[in-house]
Coordinates of C-alpha atoms and ligand atoms in Angstrom, one line a residue:
M1 CA -37.4 -76.3 150.2
L2 CA -37.5 -77.3 154.1
V3 CA -39.5 -76.0 156.3
Y4 CA -38.8 -75.8 160.2
K5 CA -42.0 -75.3 162.8
Y6 CA -41.0 -75.6 166.4
M7 CA -43.2 -77.0 168.3
F8 CA -42.5 -75.2 172.3
Q9 CA -42.9 -77.0 175.3
P10 CA -45.8 -75.8 176.9
H11 CA -45.4 -75.3 180.7
G12 CA -49.0 -76.5 182.3
D13 CA -50.7 -77.0 185.2
A14 CA -54.3 -76.7 186.1
R15 CA -54.3 -72.7 186.1
G16 CA -53.2 -73.7 182.3
Q17 CA -50.7 -73.0 179.9
L18 CA -47.3 -70.6 179.9
I19 CA -45.1 -70.9 176.7
A20 CA -41.2 -69.5 177.8
L21 CA -38.7 -68.2 174.5
E22 CA -35.2 -67.9 175.2
E23 CA -32.5 -66.1 172.6
K24 CA -30.6 -69.0 171.6
K25 CA -32.5 -71.7 172.8
D26 CA -35.6 -72.1 171.9
I27 CA -35.3 -69.0 169.7
P28 CA -32.3 -70.3 167.1
F29 CA -30.9 -65.8 166.9
E30 CA -31.0 -63.3 169.1
I31 CA -34.0 -61.2 169.3
K32 CA -33.7 -57.8 168.6
R33 CA -37.5 -57.0 167.8
V34 CA -41.3 -58.4 169.0
Y35 CA -44.0 -57.0 167.0
Y36 CA -48.0 -58.0 165.9
M37 CA -50.6 -57.9 164.8
Y38 CA -54.0 -57.9 165.0
E39 CA -57.1 -56.5 164.6
T40 CA -56.4 -57.4 160.6
A41 CA -59.2 -57.0 158.5
Q42 CA -60.7 -59.5 156.2
G43 CA -59.7 -60.6 153.0
I44 CA -56.7 -59.4 153.6
V45 CA -52.7 -60.5 152.9
R46 CA -49.9 -59.0 154.7
G47 CA -46.3 -59.7 154.6
C48 CA -45.7 -59.0 150.0
H49 CA -41.8 -59.2 150.8
A50 CA -38.2 -60.9 151.9
H51 CA -35.5 -60.0 153.4
K52 CA -32.1 -59.9 153.2
K53 CA -30.9 -60.3 156.1
L54 CA -33.1 -60.5 158.2
E55 CA -34.8 -64.0 160.6
Q56 CA -37.9 -64.2 162.2
I57 CA -39.9 -67.0 164.2
L58 CA -44.0 -66.5 163.7
I59 CA -46.7 -66.9 166.6
C60 CA -49.8 -67.2 166.1
I61 CA -50.8 -66.7 169.3
H62 CA -54.4 -66.2 169.4
G63 CA -55.9 -67.9 166.5
S64 CA -55.3 -68.8 163.0
C65 CA -53.2 -67.8 159.7
K66 CA -51.5 -68.8 156.6
I67 CA -48.3 -68.5 156.4
K68 CA -47.4 -68.1 152.2
L69 CA -42.4 -68.7 151.7
D70 CA -41.5 -69.1 148.3
N71 CA -37.4 -69.6 147.9
G72 CA -37.7 -68.1 144.4
K73 CA -38.0 -71.8 143.1
E74 CA -40.5 -73.3 145.5
Q75 CA -43.5 -72.2 147.5
K76 CA -44.6 -73.1 150.5
I77 CA -48.2 -73.2 152.8
V78 CA -48.0 -72.9 156.3
L79 CA -51.1 -72.7 159.0
L80 CA -50.9 -71.5 161.9
E81 CA -53.5 -72.4 164.6
R82 CA -51.3 -73.2 167.6
P83 CA -49.8 -71.1 170.2
Y84 CA -46.9 -73.5 170.7
E85 CA -45.8 -73.1 166.7
G86 CA -44.0 -71.7 165.4
L87 CA -42.7 -71.0 162.2
Y88 CA -39.1 -70.2 161.5
V89 CA -38.2 -67.7 158.1
A90 CA -35.4 -66.9 157.1
N91 CA -33.8 -64.3 155.1
D92 CA -33.7 -64.8 151.1
M93 CA -37.6 -66.1 151.5
W94 CA -40.9 -64.2 150.0
R95 CA -43.7 -64.2 152.5
E96 CA -47.2 -64.2 152.8
M97 CA -49.8 -63.2 155.6
Y98 CA -53.9 -64.6 155.0
D99 CA -56.5 -65.8 156.3
F100 CA -56.6 -64.9 159.7
S101 CA -59.3 -65.5 161.6
P102 CA -61.6 -63.2 163.4
G103 CA -59.2 -61.9 166.0
A104 CA -56.1 -63.8 165.2
V105 CA -53.0 -62.1 166.7
L106 CA -49.7 -63.4 165.2
M107 CA -47.0 -62.8 166.7
V108 CA -43.2 -62.6 165.4
L109 CA -39.7 -62.5 166.6
A110 CA -37.0 -61.3 164.9
S111 CA -33.6 -61.3 164.7
N112 CA -32.9 -57.0 164.1
I113 CA -33.9 -53.7 164.6
Y114 CA -36.7 -52.8 161.4
D115 CA -33.6 -51.6 159.0
E116 CA -36.2 -50.8 155.3
S117 CA -33.0 -51.3 153.0
D118 CA -33.0 -55.0 154.1
Y119 CA -36.5 -54.9 152.6
I120 CA -37.3 -56.6 149.1
R121 CA -41.2 -55.5 148.6
D122 CA -41.0 -56.3 145.2
Y123 CA -41.6 -59.6 143.7
Q124 CA -38.9 -59.5 140.2
E125 CA -37.1 -57.6 142.3
F126 CA -36.8 -61.4 144.8
L127 CA -36.8 -63.2 142.1
D128 CA -33.2 -61.5 140.6
Y129 CA -31.8 -61.9 144.2
V130 CA -31.9 -65.2 145.1
R131 CA -31.4 -65.8 141.3
D132 CA -28.0 -63.3 141.6
N133 CA -27.2 -64.5 145.5
P134 CA -28.0 -68.2 145.5
Q135 CA -27.7 -69.7 148.9
E136 CA -26.8 -73.4 149.9
D137 CA -29.9 -75.7 150.7
Ligands
TYD1 P1 -45.4 -53.5 156.9 O1 -44.4 -53.1 156.7 O2 -46.4 -52.9 156.3 O3 -45.7 -54.4 157.3 P2 -46.3 -56.5 156.8 O4 -45.3 -56.4 155.7 O5 -45.6 -57.4 157.6 O6 -47.9 -55.9 156.3 O7 -45.7 -52.1 158.1 C1 -46.7 -51.2 158.6 C2 -46.3 -49.8 159.0 O8 -45.2 -50.6 159.8 C3 -45.0 -49.5 158.0 O9 -45.3 -48.6 158.4 C4 -44.1 -50.3 159.3 C5 -44.2 -50.1 160.5 N1 -43.0 -51.3 161.3 C6 -42.3 -50.2 162.2 O10 -42.2 -49.2 162.4 N2 -41.9 -51.3 162.8 C7 -41.8 -52.6 162.2 O11 -40.6 -53.9 162.9 C8 -42.5 -53.1 161.4 C9 -43.0 -54.5 160.9 C10 -43.5 -52.5 160.7

C-alpha cells in the first residue's frame, strides 16, 4: 500500500514562511472544497469513513495529528506534524484521524463538494465495497 506524502515548497525569507497551493499543480486534482478541524477534544477520533470517489489532501497546518489509512487489506499510520506536509488520501480508503495535539488545525483540500452519498460510514460495508470494487494498484 503506497502512501503519498507531498512536501510542499515553502517560500521563506527573514519574515517567515509561506506556502501556496495551486490545483492541478501542487495538488493533483481540482480543489472544490476546503475544510478544517480545530479545537479537537483530547482523545477524539475523527473520520472513521471512506469515500467512493472523493480524493483529499490532509495538511496539519498547526500542531500534529496521526492518520490511519486502511485500504481493506493493509493499514498504515502517518504522522502529520509540519505545515508543509500533505497526505494524499485516495478514494476507497478508510481513514481515522486521532492524537491531535492541543491547538492542532487539520486542513483538508477535497476534489468535490460535500456529498453524503459518497460516504461509506460502516467499516464492514467498506470491506464489502472494496472487495466488490477492486482497484488497480
Ligand atoms: P463529519 O463527517 O462527522 O466529520 P469527520 O467524519 O471528518 O469527523 O462532519 C461533521 C459535520 O460537519 C457533519 O454535520 C457534516 C458537516 N460537514 C459539512 O457540512 N461539510 C463538510 O464538508 C464536512 C466535511 C462536514
